[in-house]
């Protein structure tokens, strides 16, 4: 039986740090408000001229080096983002070009905060067919260009940060290691609760000056609805994972959750009756980096020496769409 394993990991955040106090200088908010409601203290923002594919490139280079392969060994690129370089073509193609490798398959995944989990699942399936040896799975975001730093957009603008994380997925003959399980969901009826309305292809033309005047290019969010559904779905998906896989909390070393809001993850832990410490966090320093959050956290956890061979990780995510899911990974 072939499993896919993470052969290498890497992450990258742009150097510029933006604190909650910095944001309070731009809009009516405060460090106290942001910290108590989200757990976020600072985030990184890319400078003008930096693309999503640039952050993806740095994270990918690190993952490729960690895997002990060269960029030319990558035979499939999956890139998850909600902040692509352009409307089209896909940002995965931009990453392939920047890696300076011969033509390979490139796939963009647009599943927001669950994007990395979706990409991991697709990458796993590709590896297990035997057709691909080194699938580069990347989550990358440049949110800072698409946030409204006025009072009107403050509920969303304080949450997000820029960054990228990547893994190289390769086949392993060991049936007990690697991605053991994943389950994904989407429920589109809640799409309006968290979205950007700038592209509306049903209108001719789809983009007008009025759209910009009405600030449709900025995201809109019903925060309480997102919060409520995130908690419900994450608790449900953890319970389903344990039940269907015949495991218990004691089998799991860490939960690697999407980094949207620390309160969401703490409430999920509390409702499950699990210790909050099992849920790892780095959103304090990066904010919500959407598709990048899980590989960024995984890379940091691994580099901090916290993961040993044989450890079982439970990965969970919830995001716009709504989309959500879980995965079990044995290190
Ligand atoms: N600073 C200060 N005040 C603010 C800010 C801000 N940045 N943003 C909103 N407010 C005000 C509102 O205007 C409102 O004021 P009002 O009561 O006078 O009308 C008040 O704060 C709302 O306060 P609360 O009800 O206490 O806000 P809440 O506890 O709902 O927290 C938050 C808001 C943090 C957005 C919360 O709803 C949340 O985290 N939701 C989930 C959002 C999320 O995780 N999104 C991303 C997940 S999906 C993905 O990652 C793509």
mmCIF file of C-alpha atoms and ligand atoms in Angstrom:
data_model
loop_
_atom_site.group_PDB
_atom_site.id
_atom_site.type_symbol
_atom_site.label_atom_id
_atom_site.label_comp_id
_atom_site.label_asym_id
_atom_site.label_seq_id
_atom_site.Cartn_x
_atom_site.Cartn_y
_atom_site.Cartn_z
ATOM 1 C CA UNK A 1 0.000 0.000 0.000
ATOM 2 C CA UNK A 2 1.354 3.409 -0.968
ATOM 3 C CA UNK A 3 0.878 6.383 1.367
ATOM 4 C CA UNK A 4 1.894 9.972 0.769
ATOM 5 C CA UNK A 5 4.342 11.469 3.260
ATOM 6 C CA UNK A 6 5.614 14.984 3.798
ATOM 7 C CA UNK A 7 9.191 14.782 2.559
ATOM 8 C CA UNK A 8 9.975 18.446 3.220
ATOM 9 C CA UNK A 9 8.397 21.579 4.715
ATOM 10 C CA UNK A 10 9.046 25.294 4.414
ATOM 11 C CA UNK A 11 7.402 28.596 5.182
ATOM 12 C CA UNK A 12 7.973 32.270 4.610
ATOM 13 C CA UNK A 13 6.509 35.551 5.828
ATOM 14 C CA UNK A 14 7.452 38.968 4.452
ATOM 15 C CA UNK A 15 9.706 40.951 6.824
ATOM 16 C CA UNK A 16 7.378 43.893 7.589
ATOM 17 C CA UNK A 17 5.656 43.474 10.974
ATOM 18 C CA UNK A 18 2.391 45.349 11.620
ATOM 19 C CA UNK A 19 1.261 45.478 15.246
ATOM 20 C CA UNK A 20 -2.240 46.014 16.569
ATOM 21 C CA UNK A 21 -1.114 49.484 17.652
ATOM 22 C CA UNK A 22 -0.015 50.213 14.067
ATOM 23 C CA UNK A 23 -3.552 49.357 12.904
ATOM 24 C CA UNK A 24 -5.013 51.539 15.666
ATOM 25 C CA UNK A 25 -3.186 54.430 13.969
ATOM 26 C CA UNK A 26 -5.159 53.787 10.763
ATOM 27 C CA UNK A 27 -8.662 53.060 12.083
ATOM 28 C CA UNK A 28 -10.777 53.156 15.193
ATOM 29 C CA UNK A 29 -9.545 49.980 16.902
ATOM 30 C CA UNK A 30 -7.210 49.017 19.744
ATOM 31 C CA UNK A 31 -4.682 46.362 20.728
ATOM 32 C CA UNK A 32 -7.020 45.365 23.549
ATOM 33 C CA UNK A 33 -10.045 44.881 21.231
ATOM 34 C CA UNK A 34 -8.126 42.783 18.712
ATOM 35 C CA UNK A 35 -6.259 40.706 21.315
ATOM 36 C CA UNK A 36 -9.236 39.832 23.476
ATOM 37 C CA UNK A 37 -11.483 38.878 20.550
ATOM 38 C CA UNK A 38 -8.966 37.080 18.356
ATOM 39 C CA UNK A 39 -5.659 36.414 20.164
ATOM 40 C CA UNK A 40 -3.791 38.251 17.367
ATOM 41 C CA UNK A 41 -0.954 40.611 18.379
ATOM 42 C CA UNK A 42 0.783 41.290 15.074
ATOM 43 C CA UNK A 43 0.938 40.156 11.473
ATOM 44 C CA UNK A 44 3.291 40.494 8.487
ATOM 45 C CA UNK A 45 2.427 42.522 5.391
ATOM 46 C CA UNK A 46 4.092 42.264 1.985
ATOM 47 C CA UNK A 47 5.441 45.449 0.433
ATOM 48 C CA UNK A 48 3.961 46.951 -2.740
ATOM 49 C CA UNK A 49 5.012 44.897 -5.769
ATOM 50 C CA UNK A 50 5.137 41.534 -3.980
ATOM 51 C CA UNK A 51 2.895 38.848 -5.444
ATOM 52 C CA UNK A 52 1.327 35.790 -3.844
ATOM 53 C CA UNK A 53 3.602 33.691 -6.082
ATOM 54 C CA UNK A 54 6.663 35.474 -4.617
ATOM 55 C CA UNK A 55 5.782 34.369 -1.074
ATOM 56 C CA UNK A 56 4.898 30.914 -2.421
ATOM 57 C CA UNK A 57 8.303 30.759 -4.124
ATOM 58 C CA UNK A 58 10.245 31.384 -0.897
ATOM 59 C CA UNK A 59 8.236 28.807 1.055
ATOM 60 C CA UNK A 60 8.572 26.317 -1.820
ATOM 61 C CA UNK A 61 12.345 26.749 -2.062
ATOM 62 C CA UNK A 62 12.628 25.966 1.649
ATOM 63 C CA UNK A 63 10.356 22.921 1.401
ATOM 64 C CA UNK A 64 12.245 21.623 -1.637
ATOM 65 C CA UNK A 65 15.601 22.053 0.145
ATOM 66 C CA UNK A 66 14.202 20.365 3.269
ATOM 67 C CA UNK A 67 13.035 17.447 1.128
ATOM 68 C CA UNK A 68 16.551 17.016 -0.222
ATOM 69 C CA UNK A 69 15.413 17.310 -3.837
ATOM 70 C CA UNK A 70 15.837 19.978 -6.493
ATOM 71 C CA UNK A 71 13.057 22.140 -7.918
ATOM 72 C CA UNK A 72 13.355 20.144 -11.156
ATOM 73 C CA UNK A 73 12.219 17.021 -9.286
ATOM 74 C CA UNK A 74 8.789 18.587 -8.582
ATOM 75 C CA UNK A 75 6.273 16.996 -10.937
ATOM 76 C CA UNK A 76 3.007 18.612 -9.808
ATOM 77 C CA UNK A 77 2.247 21.984 -8.188
ATOM 78 C CA UNK A 78 -0.928 22.614 -6.195
ATOM 79 C CA UNK A 79 -1.298 26.167 -4.971
ATOM 80 C CA UNK A 80 -4.092 27.221 -2.623
ATOM 81 C CA UNK A 81 -4.908 30.919 -2.279
ATOM 82 C CA UNK A 82 -7.736 33.418 -2.063
ATOM 83 C CA UNK A 83 -5.384 36.229 -3.095
ATOM 84 C CA UNK A 84 -4.026 35.055 -6.468
ATOM 85 C CA UNK A 85 -1.557 37.189 -8.432
ATOM 86 C CA UNK A 86 -4.252 37.870 -11.045
ATOM 87 C CA UNK A 87 -7.836 36.841 -11.853
ATOM 88 C CA UNK A 88 -6.243 34.521 -14.439
ATOM 89 C CA UNK A 89 -4.061 32.651 -15.272
ATOM 90 C CA UNK A 90 -3.598 30.574 -12.135
ATOM 91 C CA UNK A 91 -0.918 31.527 -9.629
ATOM 92 C CA UNK A 92 0.454 27.958 -9.704
ATOM 93 C CA UNK A 93 1.649 28.720 -13.253
ATOM 94 C CA UNK A 94 3.396 31.839 -11.928
ATOM 95 C CA UNK A 95 5.086 29.735 -9.260
ATOM 96 C CA UNK A 96 6.230 27.152 -11.840
ATOM 97 C CA UNK A 97 7.805 29.966 -13.862
ATOM 98 C CA UNK A 98 9.541 31.477 -10.821
ATOM 99 C CA UNK A 99 10.904 28.070 -9.799
ATOM 100 C CA UNK A 100 12.515 27.981 -13.282
ATOM 101 C CA UNK A 101 11.586 24.340 -13.835
ATOM 102 C CA UNK A 102 10.432 22.546 -16.997
ATOM 103 C CA UNK A 103 6.664 22.328 -17.614
ATOM 104 C CA UNK A 104 4.733 20.422 -14.938
ATOM 105 C CA UNK A 105 1.066 20.217 -14.002
ATOM 106 C CA UNK A 106 -0.153 23.246 -12.003
ATOM 107 C CA UNK A 107 -3.446 23.448 -10.179
ATOM 108 C CA UNK A 108 -4.913 26.406 -8.273
ATOM 109 C CA UNK A 109 -7.252 25.585 -5.393
ATOM 110 C CA UNK A 110 -9.710 28.285 -4.290
ATOM 111 C CA UNK A 111 -11.039 26.985 -1.002
ATOM 112 C CA UNK A 112 -9.879 29.785 1.276
ATOM 113 C CA UNK A 113 -9.066 28.744 4.831
ATOM 114 C CA UNK A 114 -9.657 25.081 3.987
ATOM 115 C CA UNK A 115 -7.561 25.438 0.827
ATOM 116 C CA UNK A 116 -4.461 23.743 2.172
ATOM 117 C CA UNK A 117 -6.447 20.797 3.511
ATOM 118 C CA UNK A 118 -8.189 20.392 0.140
ATOM 119 C CA UNK A 119 -4.812 20.640 -1.635
ATOM 120 C CA UNK A 120 -3.204 18.087 0.666
ATOM 121 C CA UNK A 121 -6.040 15.674 -0.050
ATOM 122 C CA UNK A 122 -5.747 16.143 -3.821
ATOM 123 C CA UNK A 123 -1.951 15.833 -3.616
ATOM 124 C CA UNK A 124 -2.285 12.641 -1.582
ATOM 125 C CA UNK A 125 -4.591 11.121 -4.204
ATOM 126 C CA UNK A 126 -2.150 12.047 -6.989
ATOM 127 C CA UNK A 127 0.781 10.482 -5.157
ATOM 128 C CA UNK A 128 -1.132 7.302 -4.388
ATOM 129 C CA UNK A 129 -1.970 6.750 -8.074
ATOM 130 C CA UNK A 130 1.754 6.254 -8.564
ATOM 131 C CA UNK A 131 1.833 8.881 -11.307
ATOM 132 C CA UNK A 132 3.607 11.615 -9.298
ATOM 133 C CA UNK A 133 6.676 11.452 -7.054
ATOM 134 C CA UNK A 134 7.075 14.985 -5.665
ATOM 135 C CA UNK A 135 3.895 17.017 -5.420
ATOM 136 C CA UNK A 136 4.524 20.547 -4.179
ATOM 137 C CA UNK A 137 1.531 21.672 -2.103
ATOM 138 C CA UNK A 138 1.558 25.372 -1.239
ATOM 139 C CA UNK A 139 -0.708 27.779 0.620
ATOM 140 C CA UNK A 140 0.105 31.457 0.089
ATOM 141 C CA UNK A 141 -1.645 34.774 0.665
ATOM 142 C CA UNK A 142 -1.114 38.488 0.151
ATOM 143 C CA UNK A 143 -4.146 39.743 2.048
ATOM 144 C CA UNK A 144 -2.791 43.196 2.790
ATOM 145 C CA UNK A 145 -3.645 44.548 -0.696
ATOM 146 C CA UNK A 146 -7.290 43.578 -0.322
ATOM 147 C CA UNK A 147 -8.219 44.893 3.120
ATOM 148 C CA UNK A 148 -10.111 48.065 3.951
ATOM 149 C CA UNK A 149 -8.033 49.940 6.534
ATOM 150 C CA UNK A 150 -10.819 52.407 7.337
ATOM 151 C CA UNK A 151 -13.426 52.143 10.083
ATOM 152 C CA UNK A 152 -15.784 50.558 7.554
ATOM 153 C CA UNK A 153 -13.522 47.541 7.088
ATOM 154 C CA UNK A 154 -12.043 47.241 10.568
ATOM 155 C CA UNK A 155 -13.901 44.061 11.532
ATOM 156 C CA UNK A 156 -12.079 42.163 8.744
ATOM 157 C CA UNK A 157 -8.849 44.151 8.307
ATOM 158 C CA UNK A 158 -7.521 43.403 11.799
ATOM 159 C CA UNK A 159 -7.777 39.635 11.313
ATOM 160 C CA UNK A 160 -5.557 38.875 8.333
ATOM 161 C CA UNK A 161 -1.852 38.668 7.516
ATOM 162 C CA UNK A 162 0.398 37.678 4.613
ATOM 163 C CA UNK A 163 2.543 34.534 4.386
ATOM 164 C CA UNK A 164 3.153 31.187 2.741
ATOM 165 C CA UNK A 165 3.799 27.573 3.664
ATOM 166 C CA UNK A 166 4.659 24.573 1.511
ATOM 167 C CA UNK A 167 5.209 20.828 1.700
ATOM 168 C CA UNK A 168 6.571 18.240 -0.717
ATOM 169 C CA UNK A 169 4.399 15.117 -0.800
ATOM 170 C CA UNK A 170 6.030 11.872 -1.927
ATOM 171 C CA UNK A 171 5.140 8.166 -1.884
ATOM 172 C CA UNK A 172 6.097 5.872 0.986
ATOM 173 C CA UNK A 173 5.596 2.094 1.180
ATOM 174 C CA UNK A 174 4.997 2.282 4.967
ATOM 175 C CA UNK A 175 1.222 1.908 5.492
ATOM 176 C CA UNK A 176 1.399 3.328 9.023
ATOM 177 C CA UNK A 177 2.974 6.697 8.146
ATOM 178 C CA UNK A 178 1.819 9.769 6.248
ATOM 179 C CA UNK A 179 -1.656 11.006 5.450
ATOM 180 C CA UNK A 180 -3.901 8.338 6.950
ATOM 181 C CA UNK A 181 -7.259 10.016 6.497
ATOM 182 C CA UNK A 182 -8.969 13.158 5.284
ATOM 183 C CA UNK A 183 -12.563 14.255 4.929
ATOM 184 C CA UNK A 184 -13.696 17.485 3.291
ATOM 185 C CA UNK A 185 -16.981 19.368 3.202
ATOM 186 C CA UNK A 186 -18.590 22.460 1.692
ATOM 187 C CA UNK A 187 -21.987 24.098 2.148
ATOM 188 C CA UNK A 188 -22.406 26.869 -0.384
ATOM 189 C CA UNK A 189 -25.625 28.305 1.010
ATOM 190 C CA UNK A 190 -23.533 30.285 3.501
ATOM 191 C CA UNK A 191 -21.286 31.818 0.828
ATOM 192 C CA UNK A 192 -22.518 35.358 1.453
ATOM 193 C CA UNK A 193 -21.450 35.291 5.104
ATOM 194 C CA UNK A 194 -17.820 35.731 4.064
ATOM 195 C CA UNK A 195 -16.983 36.849 0.550
ATOM 196 C CA UNK A 196 -15.619 39.500 -1.787
ATOM 197 C CA UNK A 197 -18.185 40.678 -4.308
ATOM 198 C CA UNK A 198 -15.823 42.385 -6.698
ATOM 199 C CA UNK A 199 -16.147 39.771 -9.461
ATOM 200 C CA UNK A 200 -19.755 39.271 -10.588
ATOM 201 C CA UNK A 201 -19.534 37.583 -13.959
ATOM 202 C CA UNK A 202 -23.316 37.770 -14.439
ATOM 203 C CA UNK A 203 -23.055 41.533 -14.921
ATOM 204 C CA UNK A 204 -21.927 43.044 -18.207
ATOM 205 C CA UNK A 205 -19.339 44.308 -17.679
ATOM 206 C CA UNK A 206 -18.618 42.425 -14.485
ATOM 207 C CA UNK A 207 -16.524 45.204 -12.967
ATOM 208 C CA UNK A 208 -17.550 48.865 -12.889
ATOM 209 C CA UNK A 209 -16.454 52.094 -11.289
ATOM 210 C CA UNK A 210 -19.579 51.822 -9.128
ATOM 211 C CA UNK A 211 -18.225 48.549 -7.675
ATOM 212 C CA UNK A 212 -15.115 50.356 -6.543
ATOM 213 C CA UNK A 213 -17.095 53.377 -5.277
ATOM 214 C CA UNK A 214 -19.263 51.008 -3.227
ATOM 215 C CA UNK A 215 -16.154 49.252 -1.935
ATOM 216 C CA UNK A 216 -17.210 45.860 -3.308
ATOM 217 C CA UNK A 217 -13.548 44.983 -3.827
ATOM 218 C CA UNK A 218 -13.146 44.581 -0.070
ATOM 219 C CA UNK A 219 -14.279 41.441 1.751
ATOM 220 C CA UNK A 220 -17.518 41.445 3.685
ATOM 221 C CA UNK A 221 -18.106 39.203 6.675
ATOM 222 C CA UNK A 222 -20.873 38.351 9.078
ATOM 223 C CA UNK A 223 -18.400 37.595 11.869
ATOM 224 C CA UNK A 224 -20.866 36.107 14.341
ATOM 225 C CA UNK A 225 -22.285 33.675 11.759
ATOM 226 C CA UNK A 226 -18.793 32.602 10.707
ATOM 227 C CA UNK A 227 -17.788 32.152 14.345
ATOM 228 C CA UNK A 228 -20.863 30.067 15.216
ATOM 229 C CA UNK A 229 -20.607 27.760 12.186
ATOM 230 C CA UNK A 230 -16.843 27.357 12.601
ATOM 231 C CA UNK A 231 -17.244 26.105 16.171
ATOM 232 C CA UNK A 232 -20.131 23.767 15.303
ATOM 233 C CA UNK A 233 -18.493 22.250 12.220
ATOM 234 C CA UNK A 234 -15.054 21.852 13.771
ATOM 235 C CA UNK A 235 -16.429 20.052 16.829
ATOM 236 C CA UNK A 236 -18.529 17.832 14.554
ATOM 237 C CA UNK A 237 -15.637 17.017 12.206
ATOM 238 C CA UNK A 238 -13.306 16.103 15.097
ATOM 239 C CA UNK A 239 -15.929 13.794 16.595
ATOM 240 C CA UNK A 240 -16.574 12.162 13.192
ATOM 241 C CA UNK A 241 -12.868 11.679 12.588
ATOM 242 C CA UNK A 242 -12.355 9.908 15.903
ATOM 243 C CA UNK A 243 -15.476 7.802 15.526
ATOM 244 C CA UNK A 244 -14.868 6.656 11.941
ATOM 245 C CA UNK A 245 -11.152 6.037 12.488
ATOM 246 C CA UNK A 246 -11.602 4.230 15.791
ATOM 247 C CA UNK A 247 -9.206 6.440 17.721
ATOM 248 C CA UNK A 248 -9.430 8.553 20.867
ATOM 249 C CA UNK A 249 -8.010 11.871 22.053
ATOM 250 C CA UNK A 250 -5.138 10.038 23.741
ATOM 251 C CA UNK A 251 -3.886 8.828 20.336
ATOM 252 C CA UNK A 252 -3.402 12.396 19.108
ATOM 253 C CA UNK A 253 -0.285 14.434 19.918
ATOM 254 C CA UNK A 254 -1.429 17.823 18.619
ATOM 255 C CA UNK A 255 -4.309 19.446 16.841
ATOM 256 C CA UNK A 256 -3.054 21.694 14.028
ATOM 257 C CA UNK A 257 -6.035 23.994 13.516
ATOM 258 C CA UNK A 258 -6.516 26.744 10.951
ATOM 259 C CA UNK A 259 -5.483 30.014 12.594
ATOM 260 C CA UNK A 260 -8.576 32.219 12.250
ATOM 261 C CA UNK A 261 -9.321 33.167 15.805
ATOM 262 C CA UNK A 262 -7.922 31.750 19.046
ATOM 263 C CA UNK A 263 -11.331 31.927 20.702
ATOM 264 C CA UNK A 264 -12.811 29.647 18.029
ATOM 265 C CA UNK A 265 -10.124 27.019 18.657
ATOM 266 C CA UNK A 266 -10.385 27.331 22.441
ATOM 267 C CA UNK A 267 -14.159 26.913 22.383
ATOM 268 C CA UNK A 268 -13.760 23.838 20.124
ATOM 269 C CA UNK A 269 -11.284 22.375 22.637
ATOM 270 C CA UNK A 270 -13.628 23.169 25.541
ATOM 271 C CA UNK A 271 -16.676 21.636 23.830
ATOM 272 C CA UNK A 272 -14.719 18.466 23.100
ATOM 273 C CA UNK A 273 -13.453 18.423 26.683
ATOM 274 C CA UNK A 274 -9.850 18.407 25.407
ATOM 275 C CA UNK A 275 -6.950 20.371 26.947
ATOM 276 C CA UNK A 276 -6.574 23.716 25.160
ATOM 277 C CA UNK A 277 -2.800 23.111 24.967
ATOM 278 C CA UNK A 278 -3.379 20.334 22.425
ATOM 279 C CA UNK A 279 -4.460 23.017 19.936
ATOM 280 C CA UNK A 280 -1.329 24.755 18.630
ATOM 281 C CA UNK A 281 -1.332 28.430 17.707
ATOM 282 C CA UNK A 282 0.906 30.979 16.028
ATOM 283 C CA UNK A 283 -1.766 33.460 14.949
ATOM 284 C CA UNK A 284 -0.479 35.766 17.696
ATOM 285 C CA UNK A 285 2.413 36.623 15.344
ATOM 286 C CA UNK A 286 0.870 36.110 11.900
ATOM 287 C CA UNK A 287 -2.881 36.732 12.131
ATOM 288 C CA UNK A 288 -5.073 34.681 9.842
ATOM 289 C CA UNK A 289 -3.036 33.734 6.762
ATOM 290 C CA UNK A 290 -5.904 31.668 5.295
ATOM 291 C CA UNK A 291 -4.475 28.939 2.978
ATOM 292 C CA UNK A 292 -0.989 29.456 4.439
ATOM 293 C CA UNK A 293 -1.916 29.084 8.104
ATOM 294 C CA UNK A 294 -1.711 25.285 8.438
ATOM 295 C CA UNK A 295 1.612 24.732 6.597
ATOM 296 C CA UNK A 296 3.084 27.749 8.436
ATOM 297 C CA UNK A 297 2.120 26.272 11.792
ATOM 298 C CA UNK A 298 3.199 22.779 10.796
ATOM 299 C CA UNK A 299 6.601 24.044 9.661
ATOM 300 C CA UNK A 300 7.174 26.004 12.883
ATOM 301 C CA UNK A 301 6.092 23.099 15.053
ATOM 302 C CA UNK A 302 8.426 20.750 13.200
ATOM 303 C CA UNK A 303 11.337 23.204 13.327
ATOM 304 C CA UNK A 304 10.821 23.732 17.069
ATOM 305 C CA UNK A 305 11.473 20.000 17.510
ATOM 306 C CA UNK A 306 7.983 19.386 18.849
ATOM 307 C CA UNK A 307 7.094 16.541 16.462
ATOM 308 C CA UNK A 308 8.690 13.094 16.692
ATOM 309 C CA UNK A 309 8.417 10.103 14.402
ATOM 310 C CA UNK A 310 5.190 8.253 15.083
ATOM 311 C CA UNK A 311 3.259 11.290 16.408
ATOM 312 C CA UNK A 312 -0.326 11.529 15.179
ATOM 313 C CA UNK A 313 -1.497 15.019 14.166
ATOM 314 C CA UNK A 314 -5.109 16.052 13.675
ATOM 315 C CA UNK A 315 -5.428 18.881 11.139
ATOM 316 C CA UNK A 316 -8.702 20.846 11.047
ATOM 317 C CA UNK A 317 -9.910 23.878 9.122
ATOM 318 C CA UNK A 318 -13.008 25.964 8.499
ATOM 319 C CA UNK A 319 -13.422 28.861 6.114
ATOM 320 C CA UNK A 320 -15.395 30.805 3.537
ATOM 321 C CA UNK A 321 -17.721 28.844 1.322
ATOM 322 C CA UNK A 322 -18.447 27.541 3.921
ATOM 323 C CA UNK A 323 -15.793 24.850 3.624
ATOM 324 C CA UNK A 324 -14.299 22.662 6.333
ATOM 325 C CA UNK A 325 -12.600 19.358 6.963
ATOM 326 C CA UNK A 326 -10.060 17.306 8.865
ATOM 327 C CA UNK A 327 -7.032 15.093 8.266
ATOM 328 C CA UNK A 328 -4.971 12.645 10.281
ATOM 329 C CA UNK A 329 -1.248 12.608 9.641
ATOM 330 C CA UNK A 330 1.210 10.160 11.227
ATOM 331 C CA UNK A 331 4.726 11.682 11.326
HETATM 332 N N1 LIG B 1 -11.981 47.379 16.515
HETATM 333 C C1 LIG B 1 -12.875 47.870 17.378
HETATM 334 N N2 LIG B 1 -14.196 47.638 17.279
HETATM 335 C C2 LIG B 1 -14.601 46.863 16.252
HETATM 336 C C3 LIG B 1 -13.711 46.315 15.332
HETATM 337 C C4 LIG B 1 -12.359 46.603 15.481
HETATM 338 N N3 LIG B 1 -11.428 46.106 14.643
HETATM 339 N N4 LIG B 1 -14.413 45.580 14.441
HETATM 340 C C5 LIG B 1 -15.696 45.657 14.800
HETATM 341 N N5 LIG B 1 -15.818 46.450 15.894
HETATM 342 C C6 LIG B 1 -17.016 46.805 16.620
HETATM 343 C C7 LIG B 1 -18.263 46.632 15.794
HETATM 344 O O1 LIG B 1 -18.517 47.789 15.043
HETATM 345 C C8 LIG B 1 -19.310 46.408 16.848
HETATM 346 O O2 LIG B 1 -19.652 47.646 17.409
HETATM 347 P P1 LIG B 1 -21.159 47.954 17.898
HETATM 348 O O3 LIG B 1 -21.443 46.935 18.962
HETATM 349 O O4 LIG B 1 -21.087 49.349 18.405
HETATM 350 O O5 LIG B 1 -22.000 47.786 16.690
HETATM 351 C C9 LIG B 1 -18.556 45.626 17.885
HETATM 352 O O6 LIG B 1 -17.165 45.885 17.681
HETATM 353 C C10 LIG B 1 -18.773 44.121 17.752
HETATM 354 O O7 LIG B 1 -18.225 43.634 18.894
HETATM 355 P P2 LIG B 1 -18.498 42.167 19.274
HETATM 356 O O8 LIG B 1 -19.919 41.801 19.130
HETATM 357 O O9 LIG B 1 -17.898 41.981 20.628
HETATM 358 O O10 LIG B 1 -17.650 41.393 18.194
HETATM 359 P P3 LIG B 1 -17.458 39.876 18.142
HETATM 360 O O11 LIG B 1 -17.257 39.313 19.486
HETATM 361 O O12 LIG B 1 -18.467 39.253 17.235
HETATM 362 O O13 LIG B 1 -16.040 39.769 17.437
HETATM 363 C C11 LIG B 1 -15.028 39.135 15.400
HETATM 364 C C12 LIG B 1 -15.904 40.161 16.099
HETATM 365 C C13 LIG B 1 -13.669 39.135 16.037
HETATM 366 C C14 LIG B 1 -14.899 39.514 13.939
HETATM 367 C C15 LIG B 1 -15.698 37.739 15.559
HETATM 368 O O14 LIG B 1 -17.024 37.786 15.156
HETATM 369 C C16 LIG B 1 -14.974 36.673 14.804
HETATM 370 O O15 LIG B 1 -13.821 36.393 15.019
HETATM 371 N N6 LIG B 1 -15.694 36.002 13.888
HETATM 372 C C17 LIG B 1 -15.067 34.962 13.102
HETATM 373 C C18 LIG B 1 -14.343 35.633 12.027
HETATM 374 C C19 LIG B 1 -13.361 34.736 11.403
HETATM 375 O O16 LIG B 1 -12.749 33.927 12.066
HETATM 376 N N7 LIG B 1 -13.199 34.927 10.116
HETATM 377 C C20 LIG B 1 -12.304 34.215 9.382
HETATM 378 C C21 LIG B 1 -12.643 32.731 9.393
HETATM 379 S S1 LIG B 1 -12.823 32.072 7.902
HETATM 380 C C22 LIG B 1 -11.410 32.367 7.200
HETATM 381 O O17 LIG B 1 -10.364 32.289 7.819
HETATM 382 C C23 LIG B 1 -11.505 32.867 5.791
#
